[in-house]
Short mmCIF file of C-alpha atoms in Angstrom, two decimals:
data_model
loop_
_atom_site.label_atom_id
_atom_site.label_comp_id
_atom_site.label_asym_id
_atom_site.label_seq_id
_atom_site.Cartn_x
_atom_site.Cartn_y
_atom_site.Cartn_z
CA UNK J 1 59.40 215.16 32.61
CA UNK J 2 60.86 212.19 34.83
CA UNK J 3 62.43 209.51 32.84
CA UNK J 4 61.34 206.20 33.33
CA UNK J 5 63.46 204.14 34.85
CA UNK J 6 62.82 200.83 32.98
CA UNK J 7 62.18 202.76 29.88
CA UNK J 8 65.21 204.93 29.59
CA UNK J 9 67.58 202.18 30.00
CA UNK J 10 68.76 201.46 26.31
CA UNK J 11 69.80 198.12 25.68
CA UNK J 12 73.00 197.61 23.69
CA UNK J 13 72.49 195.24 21.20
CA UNK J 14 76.79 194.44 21.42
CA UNK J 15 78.98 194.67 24.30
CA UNK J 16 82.39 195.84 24.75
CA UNK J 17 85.15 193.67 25.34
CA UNK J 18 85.67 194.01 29.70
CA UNK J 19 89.30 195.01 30.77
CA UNK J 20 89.53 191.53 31.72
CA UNK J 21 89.07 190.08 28.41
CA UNK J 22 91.49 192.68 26.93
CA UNK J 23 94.19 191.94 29.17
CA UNK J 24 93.71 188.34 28.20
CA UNK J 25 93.61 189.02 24.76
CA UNK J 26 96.90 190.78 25.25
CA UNK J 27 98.17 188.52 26.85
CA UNK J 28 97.03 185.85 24.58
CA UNK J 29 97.46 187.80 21.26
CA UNK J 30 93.89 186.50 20.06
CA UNK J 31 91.51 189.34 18.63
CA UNK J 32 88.44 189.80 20.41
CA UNK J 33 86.81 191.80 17.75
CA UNK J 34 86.12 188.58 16.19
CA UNK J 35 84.08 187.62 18.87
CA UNK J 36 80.33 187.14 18.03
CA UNK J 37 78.34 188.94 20.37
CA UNK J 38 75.80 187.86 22.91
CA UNK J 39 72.00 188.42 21.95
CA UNK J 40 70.64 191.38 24.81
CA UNK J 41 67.17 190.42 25.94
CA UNK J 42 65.24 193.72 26.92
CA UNK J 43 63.67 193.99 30.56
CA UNK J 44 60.35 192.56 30.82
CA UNK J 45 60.57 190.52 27.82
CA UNK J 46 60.52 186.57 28.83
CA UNK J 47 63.08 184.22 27.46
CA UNK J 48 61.46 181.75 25.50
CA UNK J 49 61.75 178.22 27.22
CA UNK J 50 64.84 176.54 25.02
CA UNK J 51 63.95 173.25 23.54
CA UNK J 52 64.54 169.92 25.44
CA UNK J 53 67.11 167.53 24.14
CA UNK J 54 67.51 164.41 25.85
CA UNK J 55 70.65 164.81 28.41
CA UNK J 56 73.81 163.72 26.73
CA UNK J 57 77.30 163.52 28.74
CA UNK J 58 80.21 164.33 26.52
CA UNK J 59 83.64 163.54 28.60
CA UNK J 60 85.40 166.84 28.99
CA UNK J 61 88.82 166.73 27.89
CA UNK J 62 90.93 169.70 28.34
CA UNK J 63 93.27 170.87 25.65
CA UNK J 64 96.39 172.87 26.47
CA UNK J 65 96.33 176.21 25.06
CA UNK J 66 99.50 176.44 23.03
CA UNK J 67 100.73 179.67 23.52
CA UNK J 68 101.94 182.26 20.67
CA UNK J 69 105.26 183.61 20.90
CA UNK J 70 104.70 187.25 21.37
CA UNK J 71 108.10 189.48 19.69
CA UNK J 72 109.21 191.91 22.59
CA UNK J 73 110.87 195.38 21.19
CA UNK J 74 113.47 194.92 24.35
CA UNK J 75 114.57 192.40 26.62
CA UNK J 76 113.13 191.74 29.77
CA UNK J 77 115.81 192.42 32.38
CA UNK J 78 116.41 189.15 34.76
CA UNK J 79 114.45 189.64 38.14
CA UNK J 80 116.40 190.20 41.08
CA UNK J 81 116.25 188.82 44.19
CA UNK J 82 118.02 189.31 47.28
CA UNK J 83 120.93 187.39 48.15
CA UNK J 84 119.39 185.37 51.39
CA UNK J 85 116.90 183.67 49.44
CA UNK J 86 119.00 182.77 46.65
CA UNK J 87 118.53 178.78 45.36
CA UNK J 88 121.21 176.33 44.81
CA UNK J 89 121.54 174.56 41.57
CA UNK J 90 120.15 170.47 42.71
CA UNK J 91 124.04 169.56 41.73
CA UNK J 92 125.67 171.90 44.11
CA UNK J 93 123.48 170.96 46.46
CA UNK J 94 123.66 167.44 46.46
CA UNK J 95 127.72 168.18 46.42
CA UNK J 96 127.51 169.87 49.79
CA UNK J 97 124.92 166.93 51.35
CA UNK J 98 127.63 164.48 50.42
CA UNK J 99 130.42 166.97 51.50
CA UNK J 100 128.85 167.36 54.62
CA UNK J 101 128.46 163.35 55.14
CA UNK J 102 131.53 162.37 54.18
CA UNK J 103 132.91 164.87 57.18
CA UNK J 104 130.45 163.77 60.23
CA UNK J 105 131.42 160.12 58.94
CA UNK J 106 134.84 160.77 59.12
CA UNK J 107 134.61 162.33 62.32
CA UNK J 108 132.51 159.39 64.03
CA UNK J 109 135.10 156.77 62.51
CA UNK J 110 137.70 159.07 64.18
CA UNK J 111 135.87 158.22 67.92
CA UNK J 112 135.30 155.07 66.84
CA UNK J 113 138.53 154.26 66.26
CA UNK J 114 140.21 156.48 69.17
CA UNK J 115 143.26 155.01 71.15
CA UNK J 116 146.61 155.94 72.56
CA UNK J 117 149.74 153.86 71.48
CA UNK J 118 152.41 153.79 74.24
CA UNK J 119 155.96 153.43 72.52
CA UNK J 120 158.42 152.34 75.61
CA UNK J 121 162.35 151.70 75.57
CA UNK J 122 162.92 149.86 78.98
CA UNK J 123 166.23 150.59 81.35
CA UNK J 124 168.98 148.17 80.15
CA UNK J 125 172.56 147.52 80.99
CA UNK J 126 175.20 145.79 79.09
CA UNK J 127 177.96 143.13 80.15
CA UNK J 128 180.79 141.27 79.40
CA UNK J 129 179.93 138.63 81.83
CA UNK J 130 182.73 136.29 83.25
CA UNK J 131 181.83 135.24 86.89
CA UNK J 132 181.84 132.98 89.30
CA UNK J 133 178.79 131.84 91.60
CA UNK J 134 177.72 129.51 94.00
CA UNK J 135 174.29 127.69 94.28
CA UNK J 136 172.68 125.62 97.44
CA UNK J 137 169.84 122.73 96.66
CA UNK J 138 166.71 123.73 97.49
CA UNK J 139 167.74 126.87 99.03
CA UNK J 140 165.78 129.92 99.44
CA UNK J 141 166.64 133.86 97.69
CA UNK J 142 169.12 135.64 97.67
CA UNK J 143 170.98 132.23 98.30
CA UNK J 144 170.76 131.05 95.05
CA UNK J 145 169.04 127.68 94.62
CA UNK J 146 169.29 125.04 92.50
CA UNK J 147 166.79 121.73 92.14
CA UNK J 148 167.93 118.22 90.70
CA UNK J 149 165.87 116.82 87.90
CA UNK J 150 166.73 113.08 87.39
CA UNK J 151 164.75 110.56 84.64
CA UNK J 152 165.39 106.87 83.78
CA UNK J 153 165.43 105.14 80.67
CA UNK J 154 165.58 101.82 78.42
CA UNK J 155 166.40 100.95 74.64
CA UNK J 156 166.73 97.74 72.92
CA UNK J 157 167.65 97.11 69.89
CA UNK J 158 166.98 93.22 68.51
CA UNK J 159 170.04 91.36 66.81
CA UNK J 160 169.60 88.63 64.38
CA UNK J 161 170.67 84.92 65.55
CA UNK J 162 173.54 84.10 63.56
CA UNK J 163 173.93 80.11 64.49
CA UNK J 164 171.25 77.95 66.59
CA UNK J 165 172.45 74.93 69.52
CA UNK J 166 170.48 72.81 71.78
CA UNK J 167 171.67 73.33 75.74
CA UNK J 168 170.02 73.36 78.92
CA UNK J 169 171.49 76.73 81.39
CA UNK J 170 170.77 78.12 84.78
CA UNK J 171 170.76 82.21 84.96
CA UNK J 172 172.83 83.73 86.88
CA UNK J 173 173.37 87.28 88.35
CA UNK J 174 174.71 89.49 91.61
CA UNK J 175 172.85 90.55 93.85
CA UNK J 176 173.34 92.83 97.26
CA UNK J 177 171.96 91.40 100.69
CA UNK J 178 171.01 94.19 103.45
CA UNK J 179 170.84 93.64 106.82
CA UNK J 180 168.91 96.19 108.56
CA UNK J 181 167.60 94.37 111.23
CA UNK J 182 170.40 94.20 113.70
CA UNK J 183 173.88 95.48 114.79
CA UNK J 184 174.78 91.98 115.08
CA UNK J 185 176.68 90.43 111.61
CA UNK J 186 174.30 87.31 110.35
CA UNK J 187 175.53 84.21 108.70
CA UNK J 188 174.15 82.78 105.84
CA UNK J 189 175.31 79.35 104.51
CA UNK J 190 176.09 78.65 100.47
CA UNK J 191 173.00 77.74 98.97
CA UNK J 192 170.39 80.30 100.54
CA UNK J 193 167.49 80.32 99.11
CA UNK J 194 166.57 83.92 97.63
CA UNK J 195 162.81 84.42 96.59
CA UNK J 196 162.80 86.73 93.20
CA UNK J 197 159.67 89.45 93.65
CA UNK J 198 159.54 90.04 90.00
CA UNK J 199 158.67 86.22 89.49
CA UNK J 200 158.38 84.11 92.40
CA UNK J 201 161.75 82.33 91.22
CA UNK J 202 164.00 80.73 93.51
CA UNK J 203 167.61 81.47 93.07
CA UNK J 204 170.60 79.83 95.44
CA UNK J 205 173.45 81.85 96.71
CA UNK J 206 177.07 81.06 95.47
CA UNK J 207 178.88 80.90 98.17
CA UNK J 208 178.64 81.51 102.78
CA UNK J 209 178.49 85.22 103.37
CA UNK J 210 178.11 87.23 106.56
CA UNK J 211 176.18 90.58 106.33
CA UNK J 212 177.48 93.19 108.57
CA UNK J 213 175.18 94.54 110.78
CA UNK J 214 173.59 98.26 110.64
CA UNK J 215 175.33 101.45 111.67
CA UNK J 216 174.43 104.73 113.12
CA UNK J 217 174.99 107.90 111.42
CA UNK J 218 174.22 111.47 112.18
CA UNK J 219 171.12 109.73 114.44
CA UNK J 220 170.15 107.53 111.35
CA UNK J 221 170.29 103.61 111.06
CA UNK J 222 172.54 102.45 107.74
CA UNK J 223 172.16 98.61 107.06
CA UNK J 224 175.24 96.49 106.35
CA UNK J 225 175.59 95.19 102.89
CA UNK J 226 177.49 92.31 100.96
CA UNK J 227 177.41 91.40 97.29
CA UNK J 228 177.09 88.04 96.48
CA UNK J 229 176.51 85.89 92.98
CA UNK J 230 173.62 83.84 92.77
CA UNK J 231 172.23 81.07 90.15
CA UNK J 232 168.74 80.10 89.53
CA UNK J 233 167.43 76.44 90.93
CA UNK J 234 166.41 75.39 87.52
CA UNK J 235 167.85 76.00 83.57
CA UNK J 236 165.63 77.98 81.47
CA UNK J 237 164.50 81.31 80.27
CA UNK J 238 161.51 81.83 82.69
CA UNK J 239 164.53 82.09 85.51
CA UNK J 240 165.69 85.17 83.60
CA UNK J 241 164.58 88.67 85.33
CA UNK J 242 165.41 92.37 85.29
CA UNK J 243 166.25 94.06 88.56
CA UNK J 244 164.13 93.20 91.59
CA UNK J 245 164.04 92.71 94.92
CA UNK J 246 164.55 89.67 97.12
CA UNK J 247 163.64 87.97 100.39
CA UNK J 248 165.26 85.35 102.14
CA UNK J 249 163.32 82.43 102.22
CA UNK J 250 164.59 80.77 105.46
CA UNK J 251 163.76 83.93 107.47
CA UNK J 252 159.71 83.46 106.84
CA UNK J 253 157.67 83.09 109.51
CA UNK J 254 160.27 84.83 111.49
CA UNK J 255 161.06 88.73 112.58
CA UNK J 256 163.92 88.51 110.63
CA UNK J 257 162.33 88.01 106.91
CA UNK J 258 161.81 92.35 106.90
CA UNK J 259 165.14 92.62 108.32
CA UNK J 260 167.08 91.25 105.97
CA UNK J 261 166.16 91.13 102.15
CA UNK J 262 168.77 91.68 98.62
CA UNK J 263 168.01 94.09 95.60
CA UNK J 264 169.52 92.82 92.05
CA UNK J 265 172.94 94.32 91.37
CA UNK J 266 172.39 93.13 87.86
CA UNK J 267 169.75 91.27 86.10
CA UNK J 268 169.65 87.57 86.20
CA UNK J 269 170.41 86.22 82.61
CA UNK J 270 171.83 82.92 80.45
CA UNK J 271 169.03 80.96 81.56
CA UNK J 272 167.72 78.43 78.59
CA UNK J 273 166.36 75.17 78.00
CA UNK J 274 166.33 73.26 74.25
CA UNK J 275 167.21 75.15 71.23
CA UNK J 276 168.85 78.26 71.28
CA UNK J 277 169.98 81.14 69.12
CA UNK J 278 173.19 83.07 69.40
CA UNK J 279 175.14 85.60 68.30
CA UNK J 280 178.71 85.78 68.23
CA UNK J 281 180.26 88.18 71.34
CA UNK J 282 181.70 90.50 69.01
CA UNK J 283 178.34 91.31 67.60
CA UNK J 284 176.70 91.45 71.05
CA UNK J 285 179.18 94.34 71.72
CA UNK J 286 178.99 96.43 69.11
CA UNK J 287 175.01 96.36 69.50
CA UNK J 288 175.24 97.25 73.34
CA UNK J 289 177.55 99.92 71.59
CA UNK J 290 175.44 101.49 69.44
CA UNK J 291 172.11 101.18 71.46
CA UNK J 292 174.01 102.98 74.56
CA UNK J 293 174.80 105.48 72.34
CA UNK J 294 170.84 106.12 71.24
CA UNK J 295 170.22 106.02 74.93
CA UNK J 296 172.22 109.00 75.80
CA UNK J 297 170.50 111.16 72.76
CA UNK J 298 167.15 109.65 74.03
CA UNK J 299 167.93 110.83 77.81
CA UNK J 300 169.41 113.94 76.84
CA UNK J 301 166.31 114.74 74.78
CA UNK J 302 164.16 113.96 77.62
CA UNK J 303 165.19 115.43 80.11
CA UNK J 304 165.36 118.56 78.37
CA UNK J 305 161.60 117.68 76.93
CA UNK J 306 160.53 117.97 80.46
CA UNK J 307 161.98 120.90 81.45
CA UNK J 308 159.47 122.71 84.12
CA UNK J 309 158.47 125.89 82.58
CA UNK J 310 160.68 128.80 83.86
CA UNK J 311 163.51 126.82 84.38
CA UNK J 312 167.27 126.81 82.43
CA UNK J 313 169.49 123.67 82.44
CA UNK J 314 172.65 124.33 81.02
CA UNK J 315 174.77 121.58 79.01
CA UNK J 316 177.28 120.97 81.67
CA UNK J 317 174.64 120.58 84.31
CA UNK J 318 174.10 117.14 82.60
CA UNK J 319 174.91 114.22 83.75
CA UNK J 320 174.21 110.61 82.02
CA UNK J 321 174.74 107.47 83.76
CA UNK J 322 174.53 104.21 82.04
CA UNK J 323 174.21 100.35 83.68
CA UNK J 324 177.24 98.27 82.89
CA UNK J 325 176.35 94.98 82.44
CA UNK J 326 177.16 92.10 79.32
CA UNK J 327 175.33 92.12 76.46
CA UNK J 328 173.63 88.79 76.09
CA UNK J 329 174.37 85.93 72.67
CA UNK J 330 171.84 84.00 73.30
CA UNK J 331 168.07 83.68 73.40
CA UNK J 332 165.12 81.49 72.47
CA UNK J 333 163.88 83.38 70.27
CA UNK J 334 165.03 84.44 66.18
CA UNK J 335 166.65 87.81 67.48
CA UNK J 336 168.51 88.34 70.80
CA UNK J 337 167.39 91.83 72.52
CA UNK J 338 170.04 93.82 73.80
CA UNK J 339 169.33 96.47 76.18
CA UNK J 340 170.98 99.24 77.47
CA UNK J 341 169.58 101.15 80.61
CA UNK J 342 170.46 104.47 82.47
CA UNK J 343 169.29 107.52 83.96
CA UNK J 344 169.56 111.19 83.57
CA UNK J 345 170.57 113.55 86.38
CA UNK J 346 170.63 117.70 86.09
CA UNK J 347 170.80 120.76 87.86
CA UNK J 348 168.35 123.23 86.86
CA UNK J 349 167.91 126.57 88.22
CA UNK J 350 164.86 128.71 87.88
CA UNK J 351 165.85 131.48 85.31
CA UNK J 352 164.25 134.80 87.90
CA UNK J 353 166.49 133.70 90.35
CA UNK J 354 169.62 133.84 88.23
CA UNK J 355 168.39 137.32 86.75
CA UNK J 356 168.10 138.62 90.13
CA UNK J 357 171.20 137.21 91.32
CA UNK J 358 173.99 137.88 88.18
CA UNK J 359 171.99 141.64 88.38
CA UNK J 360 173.42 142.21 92.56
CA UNK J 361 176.55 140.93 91.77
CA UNK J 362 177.13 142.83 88.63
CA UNK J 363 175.15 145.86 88.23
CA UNK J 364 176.36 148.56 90.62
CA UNK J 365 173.45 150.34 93.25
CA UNK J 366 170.59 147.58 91.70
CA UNK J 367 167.52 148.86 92.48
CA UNK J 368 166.48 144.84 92.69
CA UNK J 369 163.46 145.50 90.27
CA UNK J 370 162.70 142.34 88.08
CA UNK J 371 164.83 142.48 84.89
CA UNK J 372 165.58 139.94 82.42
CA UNK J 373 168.57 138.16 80.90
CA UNK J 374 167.28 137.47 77.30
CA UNK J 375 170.18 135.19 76.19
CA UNK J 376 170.81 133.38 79.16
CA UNK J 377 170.49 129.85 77.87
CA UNK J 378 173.36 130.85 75.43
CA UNK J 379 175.79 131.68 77.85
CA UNK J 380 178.46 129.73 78.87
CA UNK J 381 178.46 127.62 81.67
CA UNK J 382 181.39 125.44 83.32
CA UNK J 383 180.80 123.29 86.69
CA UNK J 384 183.24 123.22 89.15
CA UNK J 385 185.19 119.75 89.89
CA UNK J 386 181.92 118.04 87.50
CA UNK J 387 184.07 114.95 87.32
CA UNK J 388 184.71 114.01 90.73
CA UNK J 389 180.75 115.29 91.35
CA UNK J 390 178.33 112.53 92.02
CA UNK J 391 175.07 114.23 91.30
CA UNK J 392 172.48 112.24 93.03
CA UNK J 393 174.15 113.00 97.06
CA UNK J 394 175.59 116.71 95.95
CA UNK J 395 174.46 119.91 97.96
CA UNK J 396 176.33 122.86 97.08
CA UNK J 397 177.99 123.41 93.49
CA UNK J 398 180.08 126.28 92.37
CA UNK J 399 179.92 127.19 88.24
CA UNK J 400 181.01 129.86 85.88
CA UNK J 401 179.31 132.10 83.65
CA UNK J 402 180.21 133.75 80.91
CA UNK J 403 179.59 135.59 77.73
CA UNK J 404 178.12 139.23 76.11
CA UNK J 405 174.88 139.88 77.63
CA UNK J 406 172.00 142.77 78.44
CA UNK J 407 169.90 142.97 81.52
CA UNK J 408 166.91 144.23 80.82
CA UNK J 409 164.02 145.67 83.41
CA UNK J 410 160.98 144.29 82.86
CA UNK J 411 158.32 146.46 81.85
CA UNK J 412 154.65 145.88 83.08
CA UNK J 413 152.33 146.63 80.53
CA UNK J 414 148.88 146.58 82.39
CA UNK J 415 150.32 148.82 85.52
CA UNK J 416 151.01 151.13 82.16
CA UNK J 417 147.73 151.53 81.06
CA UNK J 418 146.86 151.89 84.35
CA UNK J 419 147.97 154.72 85.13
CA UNK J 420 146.77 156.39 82.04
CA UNK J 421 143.45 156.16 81.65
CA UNK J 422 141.92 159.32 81.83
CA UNK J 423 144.91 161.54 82.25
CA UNK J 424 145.74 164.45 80.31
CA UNK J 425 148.42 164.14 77.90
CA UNK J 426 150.51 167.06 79.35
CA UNK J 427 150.67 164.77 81.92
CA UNK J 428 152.30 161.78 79.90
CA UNK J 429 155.70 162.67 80.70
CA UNK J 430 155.18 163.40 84.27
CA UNK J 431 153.20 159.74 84.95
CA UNK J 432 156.13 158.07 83.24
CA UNK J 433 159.20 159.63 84.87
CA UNK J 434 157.78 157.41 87.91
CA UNK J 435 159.02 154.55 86.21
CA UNK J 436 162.43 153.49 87.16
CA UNK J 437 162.60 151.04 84.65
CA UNK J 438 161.96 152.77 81.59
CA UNK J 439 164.75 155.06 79.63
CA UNK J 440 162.08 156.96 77.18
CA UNK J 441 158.33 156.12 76.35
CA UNK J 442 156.57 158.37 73.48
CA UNK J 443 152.83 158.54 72.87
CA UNK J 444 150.50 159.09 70.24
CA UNK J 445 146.72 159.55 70.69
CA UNK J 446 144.15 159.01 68.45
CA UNK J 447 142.82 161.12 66.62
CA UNK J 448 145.36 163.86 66.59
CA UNK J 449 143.65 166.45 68.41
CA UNK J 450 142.38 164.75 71.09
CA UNK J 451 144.09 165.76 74.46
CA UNK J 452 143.11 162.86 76.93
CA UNK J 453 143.94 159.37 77.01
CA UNK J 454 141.20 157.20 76.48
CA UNK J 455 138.88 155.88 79.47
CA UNK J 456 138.88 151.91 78.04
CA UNK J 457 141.70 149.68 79.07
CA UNK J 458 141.09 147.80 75.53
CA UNK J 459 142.06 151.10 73.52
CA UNK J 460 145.54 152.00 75.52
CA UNK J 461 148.45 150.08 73.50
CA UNK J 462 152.18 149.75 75.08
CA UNK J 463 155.01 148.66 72.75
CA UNK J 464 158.53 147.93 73.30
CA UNK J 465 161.36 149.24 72.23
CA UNK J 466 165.05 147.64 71.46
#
């Protein structure tokens, strides 16, 4: 007979655990038997509607399933995997990230701090110098030239009156009269009148004089000259001058009065009126004495002070000229000034040209490159016939040198680094053999392996060796 489909179909009132449950429950050690079963409602029979509660909303919290150790007869053997995708313990990693680093940041300093240091020992040559030259004013190389440098000074130094007297004095001084108007000689009576430029002052002549009258020389017109004393018109101090120039006053009007004029051969002193201090001439002595003497240090000083830069003046090349005149012992005021004057006169040279020129007569075959003389202010140096030398007409002057010295070529630094930039450093020695003024040169680049000299003028260094 057929079966029934719907009929035949037994319903199980319990149902087996699924495979899926009992893997879980293996895996899970938890029993499943204990389980209560799920009621089986047979086909065609209606569910009955379940009762309605009002909705409630419980918050769902999830609760970790605390697993339960399961006891394993044997050891589970460590998984293998292959080599390529092995993982790196976090420590050992961040060791090689900082490994790494450290390396790219010490090769960017390395760049960054790239350069080539030039180490050169210039040509020299050493002497026992004891020689004899010859120098021209204002000549031009290879004559040797020489300039004059000349200054002029004051110093006064005040001297306490010692006793006081009442008196009424003319001042009284030299002067020289020119006549450089005419070859003719020209008279002039006792009593000329000479105008003073420095104060308007009218001073008298001593005695008659007759100026000679101008020369030629060599094509040039040299006025005759006389010295002659002269006194002022009136006593007192406002008579008293320094050196100046004067005119004759009966000449004005006249083509004469440019012809024939008088410059102070020493200053016009002794002039007073009513009380006066002195000093005793002993005392007026010794303080022209000892201001002369801080004259010379203060002209020697100067002199040197002004120097023009690249030039040598050598101590015997010095020469200091002081005014004679008398010290004055009197004066209106509490203290009597005494001055001393002078002037300063030198022959400098300029220090390339004596390189150049103790180098031809000294080295032999000199190539005539600039070199250097680095103690040549040191050396010794004598002028010839300095005493019978008057320094302000001289032309020529013959001197000796002497003393241990080293010429040294000069070395140009930038024309160096020049010729370096770029170049290979096989080529180093090659570039620098050019260089007739160098005895050795070494190089070290920056950083050690790199083969080629920088590009930057800024990172090429050149030193100098003794």
């Amino acid at each position: 007979m057929p079966k029934k489909i719907v009929e035949d179909m037994v319903k199980s009132n319990k149902r087996e655990p699924s495979v899926f449950f009992s893997e879980l429950a293996k895996a899970t050690n938890k029993n499943l038997s204990g389980m209560t079963p799920q009621k089986t409602i047979p086909v065609g029979e209606v569910t009955p509607p379940l009762p309605q509660a009002p909705m409630q909303f419980e918050p769902m919290v999830q609760k970790a399933a605390i697993p339960t150790p399961v006891l394993l007869s044997k050891p589970i053997p460590p998984v293998q995997r292959p080599p390529a995708g092995r993982k790196l313990h976090p420590g050992a990693m961040l060791w090689t990230v900082a490994g790494l680093t450290v390396v790219i940041l010490l090769f960017a300093l390395s760049f960054l701090f790239s350069g080539a240091t030039v180490t050169v020992k210039p040509k020299k040559v050493s002497l026992d110098l004891v020689s004899d030259f010859t120098a021209n004013k204002d000549a031009v190389m290879p004559t040797l030239p020489f300039q004059l440098m000349a200054i002029t000074a004051d110093q006064t130094i005040d001297v306490p009156a010692t006793s006081s007297t009442t008196e009424s004095k003319k001042a009284t001084g030299r002067v020289i009269l020119y006549n450089a108007y005419s070859a003719s000689p020209q008279n002039l009576l006792i009593n000329t009148r000479l105008e003073a430029a420095s104060n308007n002052k009218i001073y008298f002549t001593d005695t008659a004089v007759v100026i000679p009258g101008q020369t030629v020389k060599n094509g040039q017109k040299i006025p005759g000259q006389i010295e002659i004393a002269v006194t002022a018109t009136e006593p007192g101090p406002e008579y008293n001058t320094d050196l100046t120039d004067f005119t004759i006053v009966g000449f004005k009007g006249t083509s004469k009065y440019t012809g024939y004029y008088g410059r102070s051969k020493t200053e016009i002193t002794g002039g007073t009126s009513g009380l006066v201090n002195t000093i005793t001439p002993e005392a007026a002595t010794a303080a022209y004495t000892d201001v002369s003497t801080k004259l010379e240090k203060t002209l020697a000083d100067r002199i040197r002070n002004e120097l023009p830069e690249g030039f040598v003046l050598f101590d015997d090349a010095l020469f200091i000229t002081l005014d004679s005149k008398v010290p004055p012992t009197q004066s209106s005021e509490p203290a009597i000034p005494v001055t001393a004057s002078g002037s300063a006169q030198a022959f400098i040279f300029k220090k390339t040209d004596l390189y150049q020129t103790i180098a031809k007569s000294l080295v032999p075959n000199f190539d005539e490159l600039p070199v250097t003389i680095p103690n040549l202010d040191s050396l010794s140096f004598t002028l010839t016939n300095k005493a019978t030398m008057n320094p302000k007409s001289v032309t020529s002057v013959s001197f000796t040198l002497g003393g241990q010295t080293n010429i040294v070529w000069d070395v140009a630094s930038e024309e160096i680094i020049d010729s370096l930039l770029d170049k290979k450093k096989r080529d180093f020695e090659s570039i620098m053999s050019t260089y007739k003024n160098i005895d050795s040169a070494l190089v070290v680049l920056r950083p050690f392996w790199q083969t080629t000299f920088p590009s930057k003028r800024e990172a090429i260094h050149v030193l100098l060796s003794e």
